[in-house]
PDB file of C-alpha atoms in Angstrom:
ATOM      1  CA  MET H 133       0.000   0.000   0.000  1.00  0.00           C
ATOM      2  CA  TRP H 134       2.786   2.447   0.843  1.00  0.00           C
ATOM      3  CA  ARG H 135       5.328   1.412  -1.783  1.00  0.00           C
ATOM      4  CA  GLY H 136       4.645   4.467  -3.933  1.00  0.00           C
ATOM      5  CA  ALA H 137       5.165   6.830  -1.002  1.00  0.00           C
ATOM      6  CA  SER H 138       8.534   5.260  -0.210  1.00  0.00           C
ATOM      7  CA  GLU H 139       9.579   5.295  -3.872  1.00  0.00           C
ATOM      8  CA  ALA H 140       8.698   8.983  -4.063  1.00  0.00           C
ATOM      9  CA  VAL H 141      11.013   9.819  -1.138  1.00  0.00           C
ATOM     10  CA  LEU H 142      13.897   7.797  -2.575  1.00  0.00           C
ATOM     11  CA  ASP H 143      13.463   9.606  -5.884  1.00  0.00           C
ATOM     12  CA  ARG H 144      13.100  13.043  -4.322  1.00  0.00           C
ATOM     13  CA  ILE H 145      16.440  12.699  -2.555  1.00  0.00           C
ATOM     14  CA  GLY H 146      18.068  11.387  -5.726  1.00  0.00           C
ATOM     15  CA  LEU H 147      19.114   7.864  -4.740  1.00  0.00           C
ATOM     16  CA  SER H 148      20.965   6.664  -7.828  1.00  0.00           C
ATOM     17  CA  PRO H 149      23.458   4.096  -9.215  1.00  0.00           C
ATOM     18  CA  GLY H 150      26.580   3.556  -7.151  1.00  0.00           C
ATOM     19  CA  MET H 151      25.205   5.037  -3.931  1.00  0.00           C
ATOM     20  CA  SER H 152      25.037   3.329  -0.534  1.00  0.00           C
ATOM     21  CA  SER H 153      21.914   3.209   1.619  1.00  0.00           C
ATOM     22  CA  LEU H 154      20.905   2.009   5.078  1.00  0.00           C
ATOM     23  CA  ASP H 155      17.425   0.754   5.993  1.00  0.00           C
ATOM     24  CA  ILE H 156      16.835   0.636   9.752  1.00  0.00           C
ATOM     25  CA  GLY H 157      14.070  -1.756  10.787  1.00  0.00           C
ATOM     26  CA  CYS H 158      14.322  -3.430   7.392  1.00  0.00           C
ATOM     27  CA  GLY H 159      12.056  -6.386   8.245  1.00  0.00           C
ATOM     28  CA  PRO H 160      11.466  -8.569   5.167  1.00  0.00           C
ATOM     29  CA  GLY H 161      13.407  -6.194   2.929  1.00  0.00           C
ATOM     30  CA  ALA H 162      10.617  -4.390   1.076  1.00  0.00           C
ATOM     31  CA  VAL H 163      12.338  -0.983   1.148  1.00  0.00           C
ATOM     32  CA  MET H 164      15.750  -2.567   0.525  1.00  0.00           C
ATOM     33  CA  ARG H 165      14.367  -3.812  -2.799  1.00  0.00           C
ATOM     34  CA  LEU H 166      13.316  -0.287  -3.733  1.00  0.00           C
ATOM     35  CA  MET H 167      16.766   0.978  -2.785  1.00  0.00           C
ATOM     36  CA  ALA H 168      18.443  -1.733  -4.869  1.00  0.00           C
ATOM     37  CA  ASP H 169      16.350  -0.745  -7.898  1.00  0.00           C
ATOM     38  CA  ARG H 170      17.957   2.692  -7.680  1.00  0.00           C
ATOM     39  CA  VAL H 171      21.561   2.037  -6.616  1.00  0.00           C
ATOM     40  CA  GLY H 172      22.040  -0.813  -9.079  1.00  0.00           C
ATOM     41  CA  PRO H 173      24.881  -3.383  -9.226  1.00  0.00           C
ATOM     42  CA  SER H 174      27.497  -0.792  -8.310  1.00  0.00           C
ATOM     43  CA  GLY H 175      25.571   0.346  -5.215  1.00  0.00           C
ATOM     44  CA  HIS H 176      25.263  -1.102  -1.744  1.00  0.00           C
ATOM     45  CA  VAL H 177      22.225  -1.640   0.504  1.00  0.00           C
ATOM     46  CA  THR H 178      22.477  -2.486   4.213  1.00  0.00           C
ATOM     47  CA  GLY H 179      19.601  -3.447   6.496  1.00  0.00           C
ATOM     48  CA  ILE H 180      19.365  -3.474  10.288  1.00  0.00           C
ATOM     49  CA  ASP H 181      16.694  -5.333  12.251  1.00  0.00           C
ATOM     50  CA  VAL H 182      16.295  -6.935  15.672  1.00  0.00           C
ATOM     51  CA  ASP H 183      14.703  -9.993  14.013  1.00  0.00           C
ATOM     52  CA  GLY H 184      17.752 -11.838  12.745  1.00  0.00           C
ATOM     53  CA  ARG H 185      15.813 -14.742  11.222  1.00  0.00           C
ATOM     54  CA  LEU H 186      13.625 -12.454   9.154  1.00  0.00           C
ATOM     55  CA  GLY H 187      16.565 -10.285   8.139  1.00  0.00           C
ATOM     56  CA  ARG H 188      18.677 -13.232   7.000  1.00  0.00           C
ATOM     57  CA  LEU H 189      15.796 -14.612   4.939  1.00  0.00           C
ATOM     58  CA  ALA H 190      15.387 -11.209   3.320  1.00  0.00           C
ATOM     59  CA  LEU H 191      19.122 -11.008   2.637  1.00  0.00           C
ATOM     60  CA  GLU H 192      19.133 -14.404   0.926  1.00  0.00           C
ATOM     61  CA  GLU H 193      16.164 -13.481  -1.261  1.00  0.00           C
ATOM     62  CA  LEU H 194      17.600 -10.088  -2.171  1.00  0.00           C
ATOM     63  CA  ARG H 195      20.965 -11.525  -3.153  1.00  0.00           C
ATOM     64  CA  ASN H 196      19.225 -14.085  -5.379  1.00  0.00           C
ATOM     65  CA  GLU H 197      16.906 -11.546  -6.990  1.00  0.00           C
ATOM     66  CA  SER H 198      19.063  -8.465  -7.489  1.00  0.00           C
ATOM     67  CA  GLY H 199      22.516  -7.593  -8.789  1.00  0.00           C
ATOM     68  CA  SER H 200      23.060  -5.055  -6.043  1.00  0.00           C
ATOM     69  CA  GLN H 201      25.338  -5.666  -3.072  1.00  0.00           C
ATOM     70  CA  PHE H 202      23.575  -6.339   0.241  1.00  0.00           C
ATOM     71  CA  ASP H 203      24.471  -6.673   3.912  1.00  0.00           C
ATOM     72  CA  PHE H 204      22.365  -7.316   6.998  1.00  0.00           C
ATOM     73  CA  VAL H 205      23.093  -6.425  10.629  1.00  0.00           C
ATOM     74  CA  GLU H 206      21.122  -8.128  13.387  1.00  0.00           C
ATOM     75  CA  GLY H 207      20.570  -5.913  16.396  1.00  0.00           C
ATOM     76  CA  ASP H 208      18.983  -2.885  17.973  1.00  0.00           C
ATOM     77  CA  ALA H 209      20.193   0.172  16.074  1.00  0.00           C
ATOM     78  CA  LEU H 210      20.139   2.210  19.277  1.00  0.00           C
ATOM     79  CA  LYS H 211      22.745  -0.121  20.764  1.00  0.00           C
ATOM     80  CA  LEU H 212      25.077  -0.072  17.748  1.00  0.00           C
ATOM     81  CA  ASP H 213      28.013   2.316  17.801  1.00  0.00           C
ATOM     82  CA  ALA H 214      29.104   1.606  14.224  1.00  0.00           C
ATOM     83  CA  VAL H 215      27.618  -0.006  11.118  1.00  0.00           C
ATOM     84  CA  LEU H 216      29.695  -1.690   8.434  1.00  0.00           C
ATOM     85  CA  GLY H 217      29.649   0.489   5.318  1.00  0.00           C
ATOM     86  CA  ALA H 218      29.019   3.799   7.079  1.00  0.00           C
ATOM     87  CA  PRO H 219      28.898   6.619   6.258  1.00  0.00           C
ATOM     88  CA  PHE H 220      26.015   6.136   3.826  1.00  0.00           C
ATOM     89  CA  ASP H 221      24.516   8.312   1.118  1.00  0.00           C
ATOM     90  CA  LEU H 222      21.117   7.643   2.712  1.00  0.00           C
ATOM     91  CA  SER H 223      20.027   6.538   6.179  1.00  0.00           C
ATOM     92  CA  PHE H 224      16.328   5.653   6.149  1.00  0.00           C
ATOM     93  CA  CYS H 225      13.677   4.269   8.481  1.00  0.00           C
ATOM     94  CA  ARG H 226       9.986   3.535   7.957  1.00  0.00           C
ATOM     95  CA  LEU H 227       7.528   2.960  10.832  1.00  0.00           C
ATOM     96  CA  VAL H 228      10.288   2.595  13.406  1.00  0.00           C
ATOM     97  CA  LEU H 229      10.344   5.845  15.386  1.00  0.00           C
ATOM     98  CA  MET H 230       6.763   5.402  16.602  1.00  0.00           C
ATOM     99  CA  HIS H 231       7.890   2.360  18.610  1.00  0.00           C
ATOM    100  CA  LEU H 232      10.722   4.152  20.418  1.00  0.00           C
ATOM    101  CA  THR H 233      10.661   6.023  23.716  1.00  0.00           C
ATOM    102  CA  ASP H 234      13.569   8.144  22.440  1.00  0.00           C
ATOM    103  CA  PRO H 235      13.180   8.568  18.659  1.00  0.00           C
ATOM    104  CA  VAL H 236      15.612  11.494  18.654  1.00  0.00           C
ATOM    105  CA  ALA H 237      18.413   9.141  19.752  1.00  0.00           C
ATOM    106  CA  LEU H 238      17.911   7.027  16.619  1.00  0.00           C
ATOM    107  CA  LEU H 239      17.830  10.101  14.374  1.00  0.00           C
ATOM    108  CA  GLU H 240      21.108  11.213  15.959  1.00  0.00           C
ATOM    109  CA  LYS H 241      22.668   7.857  15.049  1.00  0.00           C
ATOM    110  CA  MET H 242      21.294   8.097  11.513  1.00  0.00           C
ATOM    111  CA  HIS H 243      22.839  11.565  11.270  1.00  0.00           C
ATOM    112  CA  HIS H 244      26.198  10.176  12.428  1.00  0.00           C
ATOM    113  CA  TRP H 245      26.021   7.281   9.926  1.00  0.00           C
ATOM    114  CA  THR H 246      25.321   9.574   6.952  1.00  0.00           C
ATOM    115  CA  LYS H 247      28.049  11.228   4.911  1.00  0.00           C
ATOM    116  CA  ALA H 248      28.140  14.963   4.202  1.00  0.00           C
ATOM    117  CA  GLY H 249      25.879  15.610   1.241  1.00  0.00           C
ATOM    118  CA  GLY H 250      23.835  12.497   1.976  1.00  0.00           C
ATOM    119  CA  TYR H 251      20.322  12.318   3.386  1.00  0.00           C
ATOM    120  CA  VAL H 252      18.487  11.217   6.501  1.00  0.00           C
ATOM    121  CA  ALA H 253      14.874  10.248   5.763  1.00  0.00           C
ATOM    122  CA  ALA H 254      12.018   8.883   7.866  1.00  0.00           C
ATOM    123  CA  GLN H 255       8.425   7.856   7.259  1.00  0.00           C
ATOM    124  CA  GLU H 256       5.969   7.544  10.144  1.00  0.00           C
ATOM    125  CA  PHE H 257       2.242   7.116  10.604  1.00  0.00           C
ATOM    126  CA  ASP H 258      -0.064   9.680  12.105  1.00  0.00           C
ATOM    127  CA  PHE H 259      -3.065   7.691  13.298  1.00  0.00           C
ATOM    128  CA  GLY H 260      -5.208  10.773  13.871  1.00  0.00           C
ATOM    129  CA  SER H 261      -6.771  10.463  10.425  1.00  0.00           C
ATOM    130  CA  ILE H 262      -8.046   6.895  10.602  1.00  0.00           C
ATOM    131  CA  VAL H 263     -11.845   6.757  10.487  1.00  0.00           C
ATOM    132  CA  VAL H 264     -14.707   4.924   8.774  1.00  0.00           C
ATOM    133  CA  GLU H 265     -17.647   6.719   7.178  1.00  0.00           C
ATOM    134  CA  PRO H 266     -20.564   6.412   7.706  1.00  0.00           C
ATOM    135  CA  LEU H 267     -20.031   5.908  11.428  1.00  0.00           C
ATOM    136  CA  CYS H 268     -19.309   2.270  12.118  1.00  0.00           C
ATOM    137  CA  PRO H 269     -19.685   0.712  15.597  1.00  0.00           C
ATOM    138  CA  ALA H 270     -17.017  -1.878  14.795  1.00  0.00           C
ATOM    139  CA  MET H 271     -14.496   0.887  14.179  1.00  0.00           C
ATOM    140  CA  ALA H 272     -15.116   2.331  17.631  1.00  0.00           C
ATOM    141  CA  GLU H 273     -14.117  -1.004  19.177  1.00  0.00           C
ATOM    142  CA  PHE H 274     -11.051  -1.214  16.916  1.00  0.00           C
ATOM    143  CA  SER H 275      -9.936   2.255  17.988  1.00  0.00           C
ATOM    144  CA  ARG H 276     -10.530   1.494  21.670  1.00  0.00           C
ATOM    145  CA  LEU H 277      -8.255  -1.558  21.658  1.00  0.00           C
ATOM    146  CA  PHE H 278      -5.695  -0.170  19.214  1.00  0.00           C
ATOM    147  CA  GLU H 279      -5.181   3.127  21.031  1.00  0.00           C
ATOM    148  CA  GLY H 280      -5.255   1.437  24.440  1.00  0.00           C
ATOM    149  CA  VAL H 281      -2.506  -1.021  23.494  1.00  0.00           C
ATOM    150  CA  PHE H 282      -0.374   1.620  21.784  1.00  0.00           C
ATOM    151  CA  ARG H 283      -0.570   4.016  24.707  1.00  0.00           C
ATOM    152  CA  GLY H 284      -0.228   1.232  27.249  1.00  0.00           C
ATOM    153  CA  HIS H 285       3.047   0.130  25.671  1.00  0.00           C
ATOM    154  CA  GLY H 286       4.409   3.635  25.152  1.00  0.00           C
ATOM    155  CA  ARG H 287       3.906   3.758  21.387  1.00  0.00           C
ATOM    156  CA  ASN H 288       3.427   7.084  19.633  1.00  0.00           C
ATOM    157  CA  LEU H 289       0.145   7.560  17.766  1.00  0.00           C
ATOM    158  CA  ARG H 290       1.267  10.935  16.358  1.00  0.00           C
ATOM    159  CA  ALA H 291       4.838  10.118  15.314  1.00  0.00           C
ATOM    160  CA  GLY H 292       4.409  11.408  11.774  1.00  0.00           C
ATOM    161  CA  ARG H 293       3.460  14.960  12.673  1.00  0.00           C
ATOM    162  CA  GLN H 294       6.341  15.135  15.156  1.00  0.00           C
ATOM    163  CA  LEU H 295       9.080  14.420  12.589  1.00  0.00           C
ATOM    164  CA  PRO H 296      10.074  18.080  12.013  1.00  0.00           C
ATOM    165  CA  ALA H 297      10.559  18.724  15.736  1.00  0.00           C
ATOM    166  CA  GLN H 298      12.470  15.464  16.101  1.00  0.00           C
ATOM    167  CA  PHE H 299      14.776  16.336  13.192  1.00  0.00           C
ATOM    168  CA  GLU H 300      15.529  19.647  14.879  1.00  0.00           C
ATOM    169  CA  ALA H 301      16.183  17.987  18.247  1.00  0.00           C
ATOM    170  CA  ALA H 302      18.567  15.504  16.611  1.00  0.00           C
ATOM    171  CA  GLY H 303      20.703  18.325  15.233  1.00  0.00           C
ATOM    172  CA  LEU H 304      19.634  17.783  11.639  1.00  0.00           C
ATOM    173  CA  GLY H 305      17.736  21.042  11.395  1.00  0.00           C
ATOM    174  CA  ALA H 306      14.337  21.543   9.824  1.00  0.00           C
ATOM    175  CA  PRO H 307      13.459  18.980   7.135  1.00  0.00           C
ATOM    176  CA  GLU H 308      14.378  19.937   3.599  1.00  0.00           C
ATOM    177  CA  GLY H 309      11.172  18.371   2.393  1.00  0.00           C
ATOM    178  CA  THR H 310       8.030  16.662   3.664  1.00  0.00           C
ATOM    179  CA  GLU H 311       5.207  14.678   2.093  1.00  0.00           C
ATOM    180  CA  ALA H 312       1.986  13.159   3.399  1.00  0.00           C
ATOM    181  CA  GLU H 313      -0.095  10.392   1.870  1.00  0.00           C
ATOM    182  CA  VAL H 314      -3.408   8.906   2.925  1.00  0.00           C
ATOM    183  CA  LYS H 315      -5.729   6.393   1.263  1.00  0.00           C
ATOM    184  CA  PHE H 316      -9.523   6.422   1.164  1.00  0.00           C
ATOM    185  CA  LEU H 317     -10.652   2.881   0.389  1.00  0.00           C
ATOM    186  CA  PRO H 318     -13.789   0.758   0.546  1.00  0.00           C
ATOM    187  CA  LEU H 319     -14.056  -0.925   3.926  1.00  0.00           C
ATOM    188  CA  ALA H 320     -14.276  -4.233   2.055  1.00  0.00           C
ATOM    189  CA  VAL H 321     -10.613  -3.697   1.107  1.00  0.00           C
ATOM    190  CA  MET H 322      -9.490  -2.569   4.561  1.00  0.00           C
ATOM    191  CA  ALA H 323     -11.562  -4.865   6.811  1.00  0.00           C
ATOM    192  CA  PRO H 324      -9.245  -7.916   6.637  1.00  0.00           C
ATOM    193  CA  MET H 325      -6.303  -5.704   7.625  1.00  0.00           C
ATOM    194  CA  LEU H 326      -8.241  -4.088  10.478  1.00  0.00           C
ATOM    195  CA  ILE H 327      -9.374  -7.483  11.785  1.00  0.00           C
ATOM    196  CA  GLY H 328      -5.825  -8.801  11.525  1.00  0.00           C
ATOM    197  CA  VAL H 329      -4.416  -5.849  13.454  1.00  0.00           C
ATOM    198  CA  TYR H 330      -7.094  -6.201  16.124  1.00  0.00           C
ATOM    199  CA  GLU H 331      -6.394  -9.895  16.578  1.00  0.00           C
ATOM    200  CA  GLY H 332      -2.649  -9.263  16.603  1.00  0.00           C
ATOM    201  CA  LEU H 333      -3.069  -6.787  19.458  1.00  0.00           C
ATOM    202  CA  PHE H 334      -5.558  -8.842  21.458  1.00  0.00           C
ATOM    203  CA  ALA H 335      -2.989 -10.655  23.615  1.00  0.00           C
ATOM    204  CA  ALA H 336      -1.261  -7.382  24.486  1.00  0.00           C
ATOM    205  CA  GLY H 337      -4.650  -5.909  25.288  1.00  0.00           C
ATOM    206  CA  ALA H 338      -5.447  -8.833  27.573  1.00  0.00           C
ATOM    207  CA  THR H 339      -2.209  -8.221  29.467  1.00  0.00           C
ATOM    208  CA  LEU H 340      -3.304  -4.622  29.976  1.00  0.00           C
ATOM    209  CA  GLY H 341      -6.782  -5.710  31.028  1.00  0.00           C
ATOM    210  CA  ILE H 342      -8.551  -3.989  28.134  1.00  0.00           C
ATOM    211  CA  ALA H 343      -9.302  -6.953  25.838  1.00  0.00           C
ATOM    212  CA  ASP H 344     -12.599  -8.787  26.094  1.00  0.00           C
ATOM    213  CA  GLU H 345     -13.623 -11.946  24.190  1.00  0.00           C
ATOM    214  CA  THR H 346     -17.269 -10.908  23.973  1.00  0.00           C
ATOM    215  CA  LEU H 347     -16.340  -7.521  22.495  1.00  0.00           C
ATOM    216  CA  ALA H 348     -13.868  -9.208  20.153  1.00  0.00           C
ATOM    217  CA  ALA H 349     -16.502 -11.585  18.802  1.00  0.00           C
ATOM    218  CA  ALA H 350     -18.911  -8.685  18.237  1.00  0.00           C
ATOM    219  CA  PHE H 351     -16.140  -6.702  16.538  1.00  0.00           C
ATOM    220  CA  ARG H 352     -15.375  -9.473  14.045  1.00  0.00           C
ATOM    221  CA  ARG H 353     -19.067  -9.948  13.258  1.00  0.00           C
ATOM    222  CA  ASP H 354     -19.848  -6.240  12.928  1.00  0.00           C
ATOM    223  CA  MET H 355     -16.735  -5.481  10.869  1.00  0.00           C
ATOM    224  CA  ALA H 356     -17.493  -8.334   8.448  1.00  0.00           C
ATOM    225  CA  GLU H 357     -21.100  -7.150   8.086  1.00  0.00           C
ATOM    226  CA  ALA H 358     -20.017  -3.542   7.477  1.00  0.00           C
ATOM    227  CA  ALA H 359     -17.465  -4.672   4.898  1.00  0.00           C
ATOM    228  CA  ALA H 360     -20.132  -6.634   3.039  1.00  0.00           C
ATOM    229  CA  ASP H 361     -22.576  -3.722   3.178  1.00  0.00           C
ATOM    230  CA  GLY H 362     -20.763  -1.702   0.513  1.00  0.00           C
ATOM    231  CA  ARG H 363     -21.567   1.776   1.906  1.00  0.00           C
ATOM    232  CA  TYR H 364     -18.559   2.143   4.175  1.00  0.00           C
ATOM    233  CA  TYR H 365     -15.192   3.702   3.325  1.00  0.00           C
ATOM    234  CA  CYS H 366     -12.055   3.847   5.439  1.00  0.00           C
ATOM    235  CA  LEU H 367      -9.623   6.746   5.666  1.00  0.00           C
ATOM    236  CA  THR H 368      -6.242   5.234   6.518  1.00  0.00           C
ATOM    237  CA  PRO H 369      -3.536   6.551   8.825  1.00  0.00           C
ATOM    238  CA  THR H 370      -1.494   9.311   7.201  1.00  0.00           C
ATOM    239  CA  LEU H 371       2.032   8.326   6.227  1.00  0.00           C
ATOM    240  CA  ILE H 372       4.217  11.402   6.722  1.00  0.00           C
ATOM    241  CA  SER H 373       7.704  11.580   5.228  1.00  0.00           C
ATOM    242  CA  ALA H 374      10.541  13.951   6.069  1.00  0.00           C
ATOM    243  CA  TRP H 375      14.093  14.189   4.763  1.00  0.00           C
ATOM    244  CA  LYS H 376      17.134  16.350   5.327  1.00  0.00           C
ATOM    245  CA  ARG H 377      20.481  16.703   3.579  1.00  0.00           C
ATOM    246  CA  VAL H 378      23.441  16.346   5.919  1.00  0.00           C
ATOM    247  CA  ILE H 379      25.861  19.268   5.834  1.00  0.00           C
TER     248      ILE H 379
END
């Protein structure tokens, strides 16, 4: 869903053949693929993730699929003093800062790992926009559990809109550019994702004492009925991007 938004940022900053790039929180390597498309066989793409198994699988697939050069580092970026290949032409993260209690600390590391003339870029959700129209009772239950779990575990629901202030605090200065993208889709398209997210958060909600099996069963039923109705549309979270050239 957000591939185009990430491609737009990579193109705006001019990622091109022969450059080196770092993807923090690389997961299964989706953004690393987009980077490889731009840096080509003469470029280099490095990923960092705490999930070593997932990262190694991504690395194997990427090396088989693309002519670019790849590396993977298993670990928490906040605990790494150095990264092989630094400094990079681009240090990038997508949907990582919202999970951190100190996002500025990661931006400071990204700044340190980026060469003069290179870029630091981040993409984060702002969940303030998510809504279903017409009003949908199932969405109220989704929001109750989702926001309760996020806040209960110290996650940031407004990370996207805070990127400019965080860039400033990290010593990068005001972003050179920003973009925002949101989707407005039939609930029939979004419902499976919303149900999946709800179910994925249920155990964490139970630990916090805010999950309830009766409410969960009603949520699944009501969301499925609303999706089949055809009248409902979902406004997604807003994906906000910011980037800054390192001086």
